[in-house]
Coordinates of C-alpha atoms in Angstrom, one line a residue:
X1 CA 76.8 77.2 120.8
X2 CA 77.2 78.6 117.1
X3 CA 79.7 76.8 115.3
X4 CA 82.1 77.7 113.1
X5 CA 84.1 75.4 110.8
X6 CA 88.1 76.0 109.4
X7 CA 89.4 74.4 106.7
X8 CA 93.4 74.5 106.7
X9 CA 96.0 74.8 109.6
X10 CA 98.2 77.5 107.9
X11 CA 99.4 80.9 108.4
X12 CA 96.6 82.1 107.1
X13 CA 94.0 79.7 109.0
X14 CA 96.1 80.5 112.1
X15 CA 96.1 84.0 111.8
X16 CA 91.9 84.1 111.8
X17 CA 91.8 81.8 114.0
X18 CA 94.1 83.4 116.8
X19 CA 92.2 86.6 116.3
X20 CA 88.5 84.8 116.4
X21 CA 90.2 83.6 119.8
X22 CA 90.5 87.1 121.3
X23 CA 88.1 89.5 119.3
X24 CA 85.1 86.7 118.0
X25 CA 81.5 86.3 119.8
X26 CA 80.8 82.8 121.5
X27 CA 81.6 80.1 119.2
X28 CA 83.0 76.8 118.7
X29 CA 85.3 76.4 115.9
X30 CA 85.9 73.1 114.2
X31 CA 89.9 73.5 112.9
X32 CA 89.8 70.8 109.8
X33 CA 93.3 69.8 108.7
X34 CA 95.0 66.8 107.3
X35 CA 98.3 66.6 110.4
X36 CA 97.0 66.3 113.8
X37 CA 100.1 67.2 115.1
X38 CA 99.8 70.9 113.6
X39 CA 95.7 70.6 113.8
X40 CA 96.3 70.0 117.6
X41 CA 98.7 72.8 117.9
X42 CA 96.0 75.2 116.0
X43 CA 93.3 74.7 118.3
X44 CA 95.8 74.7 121.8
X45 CA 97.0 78.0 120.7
X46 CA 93.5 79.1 120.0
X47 CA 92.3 77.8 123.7
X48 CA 95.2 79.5 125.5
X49 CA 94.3 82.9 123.8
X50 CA 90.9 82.4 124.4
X51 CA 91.5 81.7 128.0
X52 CA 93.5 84.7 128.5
X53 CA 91.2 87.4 127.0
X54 CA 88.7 86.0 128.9
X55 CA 86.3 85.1 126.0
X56 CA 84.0 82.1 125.2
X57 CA 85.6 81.3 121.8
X58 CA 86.3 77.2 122.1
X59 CA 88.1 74.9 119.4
X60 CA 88.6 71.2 118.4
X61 CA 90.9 69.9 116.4
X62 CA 89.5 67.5 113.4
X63 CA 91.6 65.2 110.8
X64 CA 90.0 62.8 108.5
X65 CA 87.4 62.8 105.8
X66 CA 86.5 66.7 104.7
X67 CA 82.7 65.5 104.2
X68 CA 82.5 63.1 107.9
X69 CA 84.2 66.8 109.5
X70 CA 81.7 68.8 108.2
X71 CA 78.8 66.4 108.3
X72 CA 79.7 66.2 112.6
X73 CA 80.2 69.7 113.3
X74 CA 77.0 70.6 111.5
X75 CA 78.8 74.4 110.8
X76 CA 76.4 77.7 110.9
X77 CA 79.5 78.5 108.3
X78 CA 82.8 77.2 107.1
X79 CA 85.9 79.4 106.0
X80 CA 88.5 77.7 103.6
X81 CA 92.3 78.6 104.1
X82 CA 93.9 75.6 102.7
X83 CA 95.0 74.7 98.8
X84 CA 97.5 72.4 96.9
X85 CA 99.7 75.9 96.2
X86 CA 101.1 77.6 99.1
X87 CA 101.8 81.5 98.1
X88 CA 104.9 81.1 99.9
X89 CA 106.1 78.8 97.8
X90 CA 109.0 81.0 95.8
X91 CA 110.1 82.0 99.1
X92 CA 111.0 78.3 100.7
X93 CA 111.7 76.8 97.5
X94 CA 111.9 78.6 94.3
X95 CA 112.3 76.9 90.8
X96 CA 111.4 77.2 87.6
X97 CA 107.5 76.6 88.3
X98 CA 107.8 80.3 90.8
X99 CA 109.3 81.8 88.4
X100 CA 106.9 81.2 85.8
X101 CA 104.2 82.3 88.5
X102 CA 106.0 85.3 88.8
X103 CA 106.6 86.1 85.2
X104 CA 102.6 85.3 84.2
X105 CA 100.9 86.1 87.0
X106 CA 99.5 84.2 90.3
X107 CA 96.4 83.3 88.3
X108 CA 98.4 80.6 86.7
X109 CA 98.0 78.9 90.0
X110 CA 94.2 79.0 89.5
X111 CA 93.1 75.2 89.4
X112 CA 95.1 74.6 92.5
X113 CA 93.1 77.3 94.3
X114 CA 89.7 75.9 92.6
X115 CA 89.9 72.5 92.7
X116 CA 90.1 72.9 96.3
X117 CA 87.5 75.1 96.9
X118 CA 85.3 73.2 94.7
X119 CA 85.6 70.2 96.7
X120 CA 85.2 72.0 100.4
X121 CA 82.0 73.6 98.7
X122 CA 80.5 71.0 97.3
X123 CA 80.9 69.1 100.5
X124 CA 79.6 71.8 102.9
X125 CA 76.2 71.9 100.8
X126 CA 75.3 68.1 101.1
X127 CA 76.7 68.4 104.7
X128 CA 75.2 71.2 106.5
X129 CA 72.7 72.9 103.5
X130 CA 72.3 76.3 104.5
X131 CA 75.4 76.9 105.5
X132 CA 77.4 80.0 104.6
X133 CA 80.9 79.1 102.5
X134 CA 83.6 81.7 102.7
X135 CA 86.8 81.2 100.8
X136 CA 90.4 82.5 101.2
X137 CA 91.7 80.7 98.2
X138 CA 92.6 83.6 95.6
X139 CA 88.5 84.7 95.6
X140 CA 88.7 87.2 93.1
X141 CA 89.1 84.6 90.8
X142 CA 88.1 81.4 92.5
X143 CA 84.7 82.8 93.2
X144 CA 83.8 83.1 90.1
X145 CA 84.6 79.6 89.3
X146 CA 82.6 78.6 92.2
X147 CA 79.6 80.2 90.8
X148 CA 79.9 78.9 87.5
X149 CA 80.0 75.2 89.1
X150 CA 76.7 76.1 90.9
X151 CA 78.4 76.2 94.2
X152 CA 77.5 78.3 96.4
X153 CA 79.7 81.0 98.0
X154 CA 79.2 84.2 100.0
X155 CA 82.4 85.9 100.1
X156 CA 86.1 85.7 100.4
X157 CA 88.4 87.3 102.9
X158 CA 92.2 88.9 102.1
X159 CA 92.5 91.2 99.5
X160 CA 90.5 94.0 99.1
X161 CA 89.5 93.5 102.9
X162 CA 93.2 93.7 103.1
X163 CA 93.7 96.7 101.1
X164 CA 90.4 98.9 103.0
X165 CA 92.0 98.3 106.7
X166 CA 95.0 100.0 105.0
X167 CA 93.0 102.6 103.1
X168 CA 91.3 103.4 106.8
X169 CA 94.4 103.5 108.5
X170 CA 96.3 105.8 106.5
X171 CA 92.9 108.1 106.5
X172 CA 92.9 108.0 110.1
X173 CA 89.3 106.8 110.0
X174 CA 87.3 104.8 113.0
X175 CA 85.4 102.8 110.6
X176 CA 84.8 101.8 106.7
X177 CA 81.0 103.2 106.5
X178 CA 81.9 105.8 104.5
X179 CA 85.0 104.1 102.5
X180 CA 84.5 102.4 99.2
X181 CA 87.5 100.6 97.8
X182 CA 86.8 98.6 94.3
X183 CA 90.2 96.2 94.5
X184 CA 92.1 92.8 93.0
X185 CA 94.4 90.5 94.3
X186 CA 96.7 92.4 91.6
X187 CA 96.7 96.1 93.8
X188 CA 98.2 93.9 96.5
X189 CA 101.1 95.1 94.2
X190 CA 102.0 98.4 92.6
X191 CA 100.7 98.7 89.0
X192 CA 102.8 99.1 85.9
X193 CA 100.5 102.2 85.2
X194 CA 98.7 104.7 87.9
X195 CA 95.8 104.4 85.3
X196 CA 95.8 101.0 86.7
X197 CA 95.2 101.8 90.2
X198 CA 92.6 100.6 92.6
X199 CA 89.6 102.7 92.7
X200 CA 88.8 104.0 96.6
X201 CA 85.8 106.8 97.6
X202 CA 85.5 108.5 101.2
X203 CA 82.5 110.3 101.8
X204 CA 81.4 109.5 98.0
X205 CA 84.2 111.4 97.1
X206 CA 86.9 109.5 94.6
X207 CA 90.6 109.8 96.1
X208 CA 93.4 110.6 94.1
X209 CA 96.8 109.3 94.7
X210 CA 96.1 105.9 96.6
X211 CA 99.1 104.7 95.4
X212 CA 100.5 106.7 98.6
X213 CA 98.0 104.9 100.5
X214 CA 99.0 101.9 100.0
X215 CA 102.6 102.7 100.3
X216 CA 103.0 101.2 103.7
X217 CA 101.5 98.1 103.0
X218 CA 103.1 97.6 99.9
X219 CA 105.9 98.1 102.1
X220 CA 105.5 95.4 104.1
X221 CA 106.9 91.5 103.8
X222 CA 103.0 89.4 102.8
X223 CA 103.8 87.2 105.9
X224 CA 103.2 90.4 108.1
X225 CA 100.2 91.4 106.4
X226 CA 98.6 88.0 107.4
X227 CA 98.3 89.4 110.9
X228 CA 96.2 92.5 109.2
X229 CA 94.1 89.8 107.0
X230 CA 93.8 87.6 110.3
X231 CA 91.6 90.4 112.2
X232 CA 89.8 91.7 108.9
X233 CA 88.7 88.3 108.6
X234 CA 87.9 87.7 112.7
X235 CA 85.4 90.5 111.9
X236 CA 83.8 89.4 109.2
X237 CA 83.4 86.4 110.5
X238 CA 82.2 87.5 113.9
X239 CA 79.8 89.4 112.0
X240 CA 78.2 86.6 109.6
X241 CA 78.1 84.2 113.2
X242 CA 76.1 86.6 115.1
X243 CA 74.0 88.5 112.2
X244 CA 75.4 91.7 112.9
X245 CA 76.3 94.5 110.3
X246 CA 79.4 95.5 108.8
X247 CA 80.3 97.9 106.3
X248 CA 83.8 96.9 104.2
X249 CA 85.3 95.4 101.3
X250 CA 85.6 91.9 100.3
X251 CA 86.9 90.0 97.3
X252 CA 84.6 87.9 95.5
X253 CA 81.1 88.6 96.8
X254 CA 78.6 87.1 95.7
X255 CA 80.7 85.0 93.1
X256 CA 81.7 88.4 91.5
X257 CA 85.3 88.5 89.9
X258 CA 87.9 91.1 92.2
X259 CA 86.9 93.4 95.2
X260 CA 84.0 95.1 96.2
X261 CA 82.9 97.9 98.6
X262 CA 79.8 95.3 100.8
X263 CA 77.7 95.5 103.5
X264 CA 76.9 93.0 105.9
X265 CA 73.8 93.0 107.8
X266 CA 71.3 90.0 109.4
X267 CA 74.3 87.2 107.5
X268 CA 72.9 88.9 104.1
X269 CA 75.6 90.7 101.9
X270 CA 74.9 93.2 99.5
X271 CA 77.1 95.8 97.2
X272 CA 77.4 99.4 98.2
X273 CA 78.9 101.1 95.2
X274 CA 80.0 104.6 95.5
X275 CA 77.5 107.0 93.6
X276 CA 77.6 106.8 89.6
X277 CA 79.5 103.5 89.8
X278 CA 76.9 101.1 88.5
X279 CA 77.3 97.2 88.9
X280 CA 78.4 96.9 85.4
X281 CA 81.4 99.1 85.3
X282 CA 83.0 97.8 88.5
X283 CA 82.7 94.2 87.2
X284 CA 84.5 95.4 84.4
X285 CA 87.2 97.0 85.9
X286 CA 87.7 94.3 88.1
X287 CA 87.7 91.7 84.7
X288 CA 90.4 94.3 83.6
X289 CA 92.9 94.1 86.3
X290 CA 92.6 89.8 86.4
X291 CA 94.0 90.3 83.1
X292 CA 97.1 92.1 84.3
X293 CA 96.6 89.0 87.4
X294 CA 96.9 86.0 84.6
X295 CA 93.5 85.1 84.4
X296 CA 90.2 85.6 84.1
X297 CA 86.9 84.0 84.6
X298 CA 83.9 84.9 82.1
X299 CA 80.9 83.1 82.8
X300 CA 82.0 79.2 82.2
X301 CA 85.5 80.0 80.6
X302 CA 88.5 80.5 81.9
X303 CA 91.5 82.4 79.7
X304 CA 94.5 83.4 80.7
X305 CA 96.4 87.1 80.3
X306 CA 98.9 87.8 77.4
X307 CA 101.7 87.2 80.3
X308 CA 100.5 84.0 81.3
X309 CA 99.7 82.8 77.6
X310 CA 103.1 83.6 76.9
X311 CA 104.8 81.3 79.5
X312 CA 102.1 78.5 78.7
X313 CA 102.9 78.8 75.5
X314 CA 106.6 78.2 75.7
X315 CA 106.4 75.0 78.6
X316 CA 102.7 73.8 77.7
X317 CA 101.5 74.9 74.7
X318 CA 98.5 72.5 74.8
X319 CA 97.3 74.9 78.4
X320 CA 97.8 78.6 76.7
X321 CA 94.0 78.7 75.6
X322 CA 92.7 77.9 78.8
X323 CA 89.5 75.3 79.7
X324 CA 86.1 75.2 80.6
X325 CA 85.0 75.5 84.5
X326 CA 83.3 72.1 83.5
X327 CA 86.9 70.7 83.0
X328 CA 88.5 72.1 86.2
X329 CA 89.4 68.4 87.2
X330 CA 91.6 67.5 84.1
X331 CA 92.7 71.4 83.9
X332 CA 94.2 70.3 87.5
X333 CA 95.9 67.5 86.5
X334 CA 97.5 68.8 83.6
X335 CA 98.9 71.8 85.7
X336 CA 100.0 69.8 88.4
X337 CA 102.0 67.7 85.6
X338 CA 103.4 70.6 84.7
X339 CA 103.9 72.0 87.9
X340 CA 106.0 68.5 88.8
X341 CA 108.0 69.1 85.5
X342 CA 109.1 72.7 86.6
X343 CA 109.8 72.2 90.3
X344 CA 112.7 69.8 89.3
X345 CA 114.1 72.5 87.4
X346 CA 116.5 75.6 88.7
X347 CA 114.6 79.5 88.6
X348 CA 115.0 81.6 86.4
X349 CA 115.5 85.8 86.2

C-alpha cells in the first residue's frame, strides 16, 4: 500500500488528513507528531471517517525521532503542517510579539516556518531519497528558502490553492482547467490598493474585479477556511499518490516565491501561465506582493519589507537588514530571543 507521511497533528494537519480519510485513493498515512495523546487522536478520527465512507485510507500514529519516523515508514511523499509559530497565535494569546506580526507583516515569522521545514526536508531526503516533500509552512516564502538550501521541494498547499477553490466557486465552475490565479499569502487579505490585487484568467481571459471574488472568503474567520484548504490539499495529494493529473494553483512550486497557476500530471508539476504572462513577470509580481507580506527571498538573501524593517528596527535593530539562507539557524535563534522578549509584554494598537 502507498504511503503517505504527515508531519504535525494540528488544525491544519487534521483538516487534510480527515479529508484524505473520505475523498483520498488507498493509502497508509504515517501522522508524525511530538504528543501521542493528540497523535493518537489524529489517526482514530482518521480510521472512523475512513470506516464510514467506506474507503481504504488507513493511519498510524508515530512520536519520536523525525528522521527514525520517516526512515520506518519509507513515504512515497511527506506533507509538513507543523512549525514553532502557530498562525493562531494572536488569537489565543496576543502580546506585543502579534502585534508586531501584525503591524510588519506574517513574513517576520519566517525562520520559525523555515527552520522547520528545513529540518523535515533534509531529513526526508537521507530517509526515503526520492520522495516527494510538500510543505504547508508559509510556501510562498519558505520555498524559496528551501531551494536556496538545496533542499528539495515540490510544492506547498494553502494559499493560492486556497484562493482558486474560491475563484471557482464564485464562477460557478466544475473544475480549475481553464482558471489561472497568480496569488500570495498576502491576497489571503484585501490589499491597500486594487492595483495590488491577485492576478486570475478564465478561458485566457484576465478578470477584473476579483476583489468581489474573494469577498466571501475574505469574509470568513481563517479557522473555517481550513476546512476549504483541508480538501484542496486531500486532492492534491491524492493526485501526487496515485500519478493522476490535476490542473490548479499552488504556492511555492517548484521553490518559486508566491502562487502559481500548475499542472499536475504522472507526480511531475509544471507551470501553466495564462497567454503573454511569461515566467519572468509572474515571479516578479509575486516578489512584489512578499514585500507588502514582510519579506522576501532573492536567491540566498533574505530582506525584509519597509513595514517589517520598521518594527525590527525599533525592538532589534541588529535583525532589520535581514541574513543569509546560510545563516537560517542563528537568524532562528535571534528571533526566538526576541520573540521570548515580546510575548512577556502587553499588545499594542
Amino acid at each position: 500500500m502507498t504511503e503517505l507521511a504527515v508531519i504535525g497533528t494540528g488544525g491544519l494537519a487534521r483538516a487534510v488528513c480527515y479529508a484524505l480519510a473520505v475523498t483520498g485513493p488507498s493509502a497508509r498515512i504515517t501522522v508524525i507528531g511530538r504528543d501521542p495523546a493528540r497523535t493518537a487522536e489524529l489517526c482514530h478520527v482518521g480510521m472512523a471517517r475512513a470506516a464510514l465512507a467506506g474507503s481504504n485510507v488507513t493511519f498510524r500514529p508515530v512520536t519520536g525521532s523525525l528522521p527514525e519516523a520517516l526512515a520506518s515508514a519509507a513515504p512515497a511523499g511527506v506533507l509538513l503542517a507543523a512549525s514553532s509559530q502557530s498562525p493562531w497565535e494572536s488569537l489565543s494569546s496576543p502580546s506585543a510579539w502579534t502585534s508586531m506580526l501584525r503591524r510588519g507583516g506574517f513574513g517576520l515569522t519566517l525562520p520559525f516556518q523555515a527552520e522547520s521545514a528545513v529540518r523535515a526536508g533534509t531529513a526526508l531526503a537521507s530517509a526515503s531519497p526520492g520522495a516527494w516533500f510538500v510543505n504547508a509552512c508559509f510556501p510562498d516564502a519558505v520555498n524559496p528558502v528551501l531551494a536556496a538550501c538545496g533542499v528539495p521541494v515540490l510544492c506547498g498547499i494553502g494559499n493560492a490553492g486556497l484562493l482558486a477553490a474560491s475563484i471557482q466557486t464564485a464562477l460557478g465552475l466544475a473544475d480549475q482547467r481553464e482558471l489561472q490565479v497568480l496569488a500570495h499569502h498576502i491576497h489571503l487579505y484585501t490589499p491597500s490598493s486594487p492595483e495590488d490585487e491577485a492576478r486570475v484568467w478564465h478561458q485566457g481571459r484576465a478578470l477584473a474585479d476579483v476583489g468581489a471574488l474573494l469577498a466571501a472568503q475574505r469574509a470568513t474567520p481563517r479557522t473555517e477556511l481550513n476546512h476549504v484548504t483541508g480538501l484542496t490539499a486531500a486532492r492534491v495529494l491524492g493526485c501526487l499518490l496515485t500519478g493522476g493529473d490535476l490542473d490548479t494553483s499552488l504556492p511555492g512550486p517548484l521553490g518559486l516565491p508566491g502562487g502559481y497557476p500548475v499542472r499536475l500530471a504522472a507526480g511531475w508539476l509544471s507551470l501553466r501561465l495564462p497567454p503573454g504572462l511569461d515566467r519572468a513577470e509572474a515571479i516578479a509580481f509575486n516578489q512584489r506582493s512578499a514585500v507588502q507580506d514582510g519579506v522576501v527571498v532573492e536567491g540566498t538573501r533574505v530582506t525584509f519589507g519597509p513595514a517589517a524593517r520598521e518594527e525590527l528596527a525599533r525592538v532589534a535593530p541588529d535583525l532589520a537588514d535581514g541574513f543569509h539562507t546560510a545563516d537560517l539557524d542563528s537568524a532562528t535563534q535571534a528571533f526566538t530571543q526576541l520573540r521570548d522578549r515580546l510575548r512577556d509584554l502587553p499588545s499594542y494598537p
